[in-house]
CSV table of C-alpha atoms in Angstrom, one decimal:
chain,number,residue,atom,x,y,z
A,1339,GLU,CA,128.2,-46.4,122.3
A,1340,VAL,CA,128.9,-44.7,119.5
A,1341,GLN,CA,130.0,-41.1,120.5
A,1342,LEU,CA,131.0,-38.1,118.1
A,1343,VAL,CA,132.9,-35.7,119.8
A,1344,GLN,CA,133.4,-32.5,118.0
A,1345,SER,CA,135.9,-29.5,118.6
A,1346,GLY,CA,137.4,-26.9,117.6
A,1347,GLY,CA,135.2,-23.8,115.8
A,1348,GLY,CA,134.8,-20.5,116.7
A,1349,LEU,CA,136.1,-17.1,115.7
A,1350,ALA,CA,137.8,-16.6,112.8
A,1351,LYS,CA,138.6,-13.0,110.0
A,1352,PRO,CA,138.4,-13.6,106.4
A,1353,GLY,CA,141.2,-15.2,104.8
A,1354,ARG,CA,142.3,-16.9,108.4
A,1355,SER,CA,141.8,-20.8,108.9
A,1356,LEU,CA,140.9,-23.4,111.4
A,1357,ARG,CA,141.0,-26.9,111.9
A,1358,LEU,CA,137.9,-29.1,113.1
A,1359,SER,CA,137.9,-32.1,114.2
A,1360,CYS,CA,136.3,-35.5,115.2
A,1361,ALA,CA,136.6,-37.8,118.0
A,1362,ALA,CA,134.9,-41.1,117.3
A,1363,SER,CA,134.3,-43.8,119.6
A,1364,GLY,CA,132.3,-47.1,120.0
A,1365,PHE,CA,132.6,-48.9,117.0
A,1366,ILE,CA,135.8,-49.4,114.4
A,1367,VAL,CA,136.1,-46.0,112.9
A,1368,GLY,CA,137.7,-47.2,110.1
A,1369,ASP,CA,135.5,-49.7,108.4
A,1370,HIS,CA,133.7,-46.4,107.7
A,1371,GLY,CA,132.8,-42.9,105.4
A,1372,MET,CA,132.8,-39.9,107.5
A,1373,SER,CA,131.1,-37.0,106.4
A,1374,TRP,CA,130.5,-33.6,107.5
A,1375,VAL,CA,127.2,-31.5,106.8
A,1376,ARG,CA,127.2,-27.6,107.3
A,1377,GLN,CA,124.0,-25.5,108.9
A,1378,ALA,CA,123.9,-21.5,108.4
A,1379,PRO,CA,122.0,-19.9,110.7
A,1380,GLY,CA,118.6,-19.8,110.1
A,1381,LYS,CA,119.1,-22.5,106.8
A,1382,GLY,CA,118.9,-25.9,106.2
A,1383,LEU,CA,121.8,-28.4,105.9
A,1384,GLU,CA,125.2,-27.9,103.4
A,1385,TRP,CA,126.7,-31.2,102.5
A,1386,VAL,CA,130.6,-30.3,102.5
A,1387,GLY,CA,132.5,-33.3,101.8
A,1388,PHE,CA,133.6,-37.2,102.8
A,1389,ILE,CA,136.3,-39.1,102.7
A,1390,ARG,CA,135.6,-42.9,101.8
A,1391,SER,CA,137.5,-45.5,104.0
A,1392,LYS,CA,139.9,-47.1,103.3
A,1393,ALA,CA,138.5,-50.3,102.1
A,1394,TYR,CA,137.2,-48.1,99.2
A,1395,GLY,CA,140.8,-45.8,98.8
A,1396,GLY,CA,139.6,-43.6,101.7
A,1397,THR,CA,138.9,-40.8,98.7
A,1398,ILE,CA,137.4,-37.7,99.4
A,1399,GLU,CA,134.7,-35.1,97.6
A,1400,ASN,CA,134.4,-31.8,97.7
A,1401,ALA,CA,131.3,-29.4,98.1
A,1402,ALA,CA,131.8,-27.4,94.8
A,1403,SER,CA,131.6,-23.8,97.2
A,1404,VAL,CA,134.6,-25.6,99.5
A,1405,LYS,CA,136.7,-26.7,96.6
A,1406,GLY,CA,140.3,-25.5,97.4
A,1407,ARG,CA,139.7,-23.9,100.4
A,1408,PHE,CA,138.6,-27.4,102.7
A,1409,THR,CA,140.8,-30.2,102.7
A,1410,LEU,CA,139.6,-33.4,104.8
A,1411,SER,CA,141.5,-36.0,106.5
A,1412,ARG,CA,141.4,-38.7,108.8
A,1413,ASP,CA,143.8,-40.6,111.6
A,1414,ASP,CA,142.4,-43.9,111.8
A,1415,SER,CA,145.1,-45.2,113.9
A,1416,LYS,CA,143.8,-42.1,116.2
A,1417,GLY,CA,140.5,-42.5,115.8
A,1418,ILE,CA,139.8,-38.5,114.8
A,1419,ALA,CA,137.9,-37.2,110.9
A,1420,TYR,CA,139.4,-33.5,110.4
A,1421,LEU,CA,138.2,-30.7,108.5
A,1422,GLN,CA,141.1,-28.3,107.2
A,1423,MET,CA,139.3,-24.8,106.7
A,1424,ASP,CA,141.9,-22.3,105.2
A,1425,ASN,CA,140.6,-18.8,102.7
A,1426,LEU,CA,137.2,-19.1,105.1
A,1427,LYS,CA,134.3,-16.7,103.5
A,1428,ILE,CA,132.2,-14.6,105.3
A,1429,GLU,CA,129.5,-18.0,103.7
A,1430,ASP,CA,131.0,-19.7,105.2
A,1431,THR,CA,129.7,-19.0,109.1
A,1432,ALA,CA,127.8,-22.1,110.6
A,1433,VAL,CA,127.6,-25.0,112.7
A,1434,TYR,CA,129.5,-27.5,111.3
A,1435,PHE,CA,128.6,-31.0,111.8
A,1436,CYS,CA,130.6,-35.1,111.8
A,1437,ALA,CA,128.6,-37.5,110.8
A,1438,ARG,CA,129.6,-41.3,109.8
A,1439,GLU,CA,128.2,-42.9,106.7
A,1440,ARG,CA,126.4,-45.9,107.7
A,1441,THR,CA,128.9,-48.2,105.3
A,1442,GLY,CA,132.7,-47.3,104.7
A,1443,TYR,CA,131.6,-46.0,100.3
A,1444,SER,CA,130.0,-43.0,100.9
A,1445,SER,CA,126.1,-41.0,100.6
A,1446,SER,CA,124.9,-44.2,102.3
A,1447,GLY,CA,123.2,-42.6,105.2
A,1448,SER,CA,124.4,-40.4,107.8
A,1449,ASP,CA,124.1,-43.0,111.1
A,1450,PHE,CA,125.6,-40.7,113.8
A,1451,TRP,CA,126.0,-37.3,114.0
A,1452,GLY,CA,128.7,-35.0,116.8
A,1453,GLN,CA,127.0,-32.6,118.2
A,1454,GLY,CA,128.4,-29.3,116.2
A,1455,ALA,CA,130.5,-26.7,116.1
A,1456,LEU,CA,129.9,-23.8,115.4
A,1457,VAL,CA,132.4,-21.1,113.0
A,1458,THR,CA,131.9,-17.4,112.2
A,1459,VAL,CA,134.1,-15.7,110.1
A,1460,SER,CA,133.9,-11.7,110.7
A,1461,SER,CA,136.3,-8.7,110.4
B,1413,GLN,CA,118.7,-23.8,94.6
B,1414,SER,CA,118.3,-27.0,96.1
B,1415,LEU,CA,118.4,-29.6,93.3
B,1416,LEU,CA,116.0,-31.9,95.6
B,1417,THR,CA,113.0,-29.9,96.1
B,1418,GLN,CA,110.6,-29.6,99.1
B,1419,PRO,CA,108.1,-27.9,100.1
B,1420,PRO,CA,108.9,-25.5,103.0
B,1421,SER,CA,106.3,-26.8,105.5
B,1422,VAL,CA,103.5,-29.1,105.9
B,1423,SER,CA,101.2,-29.6,108.6
B,1424,GLY,CA,98.7,-31.8,110.0
B,1425,ALA,CA,96.5,-32.6,112.8
B,1426,PRO,CA,97.6,-34.9,115.4
B,1427,GLY,CA,96.9,-39.0,114.5
B,1428,GLN,CA,96.2,-37.3,110.8
B,1429,GLY,CA,98.9,-38.4,108.3
B,1430,VAL,CA,101.2,-36.2,105.5
B,1431,THR,CA,103.8,-36.8,102.8
B,1432,ILE,CA,106.6,-34.7,102.5
B,1433,SER,CA,108.4,-35.2,98.7
B,1434,CYS,CA,111.6,-34.8,97.5
B,1435,THR,CA,111.7,-34.0,93.9
B,1436,GLY,CA,115.3,-35.0,92.3
B,1437,SER,CA,116.6,-35.0,88.7
B,1438,SER,CA,117.4,-37.7,86.6
B,1439,SER,CA,121.5,-37.1,88.0
B,1440,ASN,CA,120.4,-38.1,91.4
B,1441,ILE,CA,116.8,-39.3,92.2
B,1442,GLY,CA,115.9,-40.0,88.3
B,1443,ALA,CA,119.5,-42.1,88.0
B,1444,GLY,CA,118.5,-44.4,90.6
B,1445,TYR,CA,121.3,-43.0,93.9
B,1446,ASN,CA,119.4,-43.8,96.8
B,1447,VAL,CA,117.4,-41.1,98.8
B,1448,HIS,CA,118.1,-40.9,102.5
B,1449,TRP,CA,115.8,-38.1,105.6
B,1450,TYR,CA,116.2,-36.9,108.5
B,1451,GLN,CA,114.3,-35.2,111.4
B,1452,GLN,CA,116.1,-31.8,112.7
B,1453,LEU,CA,114.3,-30.9,116.1
B,1454,PRO,CA,114.3,-27.7,117.1
B,1455,GLY,CA,117.5,-26.8,118.4
B,1456,THR,CA,118.8,-30.7,118.0
B,1457,VAL,CA,121.7,-32.6,115.4
B,1458,PRO,CA,120.0,-34.3,112.6
B,1459,LYS,CA,118.3,-38.1,113.3
B,1460,LEU,CA,118.7,-40.5,110.2
B,1461,LEU,CA,115.2,-41.2,109.8
B,1462,ILE,CA,115.1,-43.0,106.6
B,1463,TYR,CA,118.3,-44.6,104.8
B,1464,ASP,CA,117.9,-46.0,101.4
B,1465,THR,CA,114.3,-44.7,100.6
B,1466,GLN,CA,112.7,-47.1,102.2
B,1467,ASN,CA,114.6,-48.7,105.3
B,1468,ARG,CA,114.7,-47.6,109.1
B,1469,PRO,CA,117.2,-47.7,111.3
B,1470,SER,CA,116.1,-49.1,114.7
B,1471,GLY,CA,114.3,-47.3,116.8
B,1472,VAL,CA,113.1,-45.3,113.9
B,1473,PRO,CA,108.7,-45.7,114.9
B,1474,ASP,CA,107.7,-47.9,111.4
B,1475,ARG,CA,104.9,-45.0,111.6
B,1476,PHE,CA,107.8,-43.3,109.0
B,1477,SER,CA,108.4,-44.5,105.7
B,1478,GLY,CA,109.3,-43.7,102.3
B,1479,SER,CA,109.0,-44.8,98.9
B,1480,LYS,CA,110.9,-43.5,95.5
B,1481,SER,CA,109.5,-43.2,91.9
B,1482,GLY,CA,111.0,-42.0,89.2
B,1483,PRO,CA,112.8,-39.2,89.7
B,1484,SER,CA,110.7,-37.9,93.4
B,1485,ALA,CA,110.8,-39.6,96.9
B,1486,SER,CA,108.2,-39.2,99.5
B,1487,LEU,CA,108.1,-39.1,103.1
B,1488,ALA,CA,105.1,-40.3,105.0
B,1489,ILE,CA,104.6,-40.3,108.4
B,1490,THR,CA,101.4,-41.3,109.9
B,1491,GLY,CA,99.9,-41.1,113.1
B,1492,LEU,CA,100.3,-37.2,114.1
B,1493,GLN,CA,102.6,-37.0,117.1
B,1494,ALA,CA,103.2,-34.0,118.9
B,1495,GLU,CA,106.9,-34.9,119.0
B,1496,ASP,CA,107.1,-35.2,115.3
B,1497,GLU,CA,108.1,-31.1,114.8
B,1498,ALA,CA,110.7,-30.5,113.2
B,1499,ASP,CA,112.7,-30.1,109.9
B,1500,TYR,CA,112.8,-32.7,107.6
B,1501,TYR,CA,115.6,-33.4,104.9
B,1502,CYS,CA,115.8,-35.6,102.0
B,1503,GLN,CA,119.5,-36.6,100.7
B,1504,SER,CA,120.3,-37.8,97.1
B,1505,TYR,CA,123.5,-38.5,95.4
B,1506,ASP,CA,124.2,-36.4,92.0
B,1507,THR,CA,126.6,-37.3,89.4
B,1508,SER,CA,126.4,-34.0,87.6
B,1509,LEU,CA,127.6,-32.8,90.8
B,1510,ARG,CA,129.8,-35.8,92.4
B,1511,GLY,CA,128.6,-35.3,95.5
B,1512,VAL,CA,125.7,-35.7,97.9
B,1513,VAL,CA,123.0,-32.3,98.3
B,1514,PHE,CA,120.5,-32.4,100.5
B,1515,GLY,CA,116.7,-31.1,99.7
B,1516,GLY,CA,115.3,-27.4,101.3
B,1517,GLY,CA,113.4,-28.5,104.5
B,1518,THR,CA,110.5,-28.7,104.8
B,1519,LYS,CA,108.6,-28.0,108.5
B,1520,LEU,CA,106.2,-30.1,109.8
B,1521,THR,CA,104.2,-28.3,111.9
B,1522,VAL,CA,101.4,-30.5,114.1
B,1523,LEU,CA,98.6,-28.5,114.7
């Protein structure tokens, strides 16, 4: 059974850092791209970024709103994807989802999702 | 404001059909990039409903179908059921942003 279990998140002050983890099981993690999507309270889905599989270079693309502050990474040997969030802003407050891409490339459709992790940025 | 425009809401009676549009531009849907659709039931995680414009993942009823024409895509739902009441999002890739874009979402109400 494919599962994505998220951990991390919580409350942080503006300018501080948090790291989210996404532990995958039930599939060969290295074969798939991994995406991060967030949803602010009462709002729609917003793409944060994705990291391609190693077969496609493991390259990363980020949304402009987080570029230079958020870093995506993956450890295929452990089956974990990470979202390192630095210099957090109040507008980063949202539920953050990790999601498996159908293929190793990108934007092929996210077919399995983590349960979400709430990140609240407040002074 | 999203680069993919969806109507904020649509509604239909049980058994009827509705269509949700997703209007893009020459830098995303019109450039030939695939469109994916997600269903988000209240308080739950998004679920992939349609991928690559018109394909259904295993387990998704054939009441849901997707199509594309020019810079726009559509999600059609036939035989509406109460459990279809949810938010629906389209998604594509945008070459000018060099990233993924979501539509603003459409709330479906089953009357």
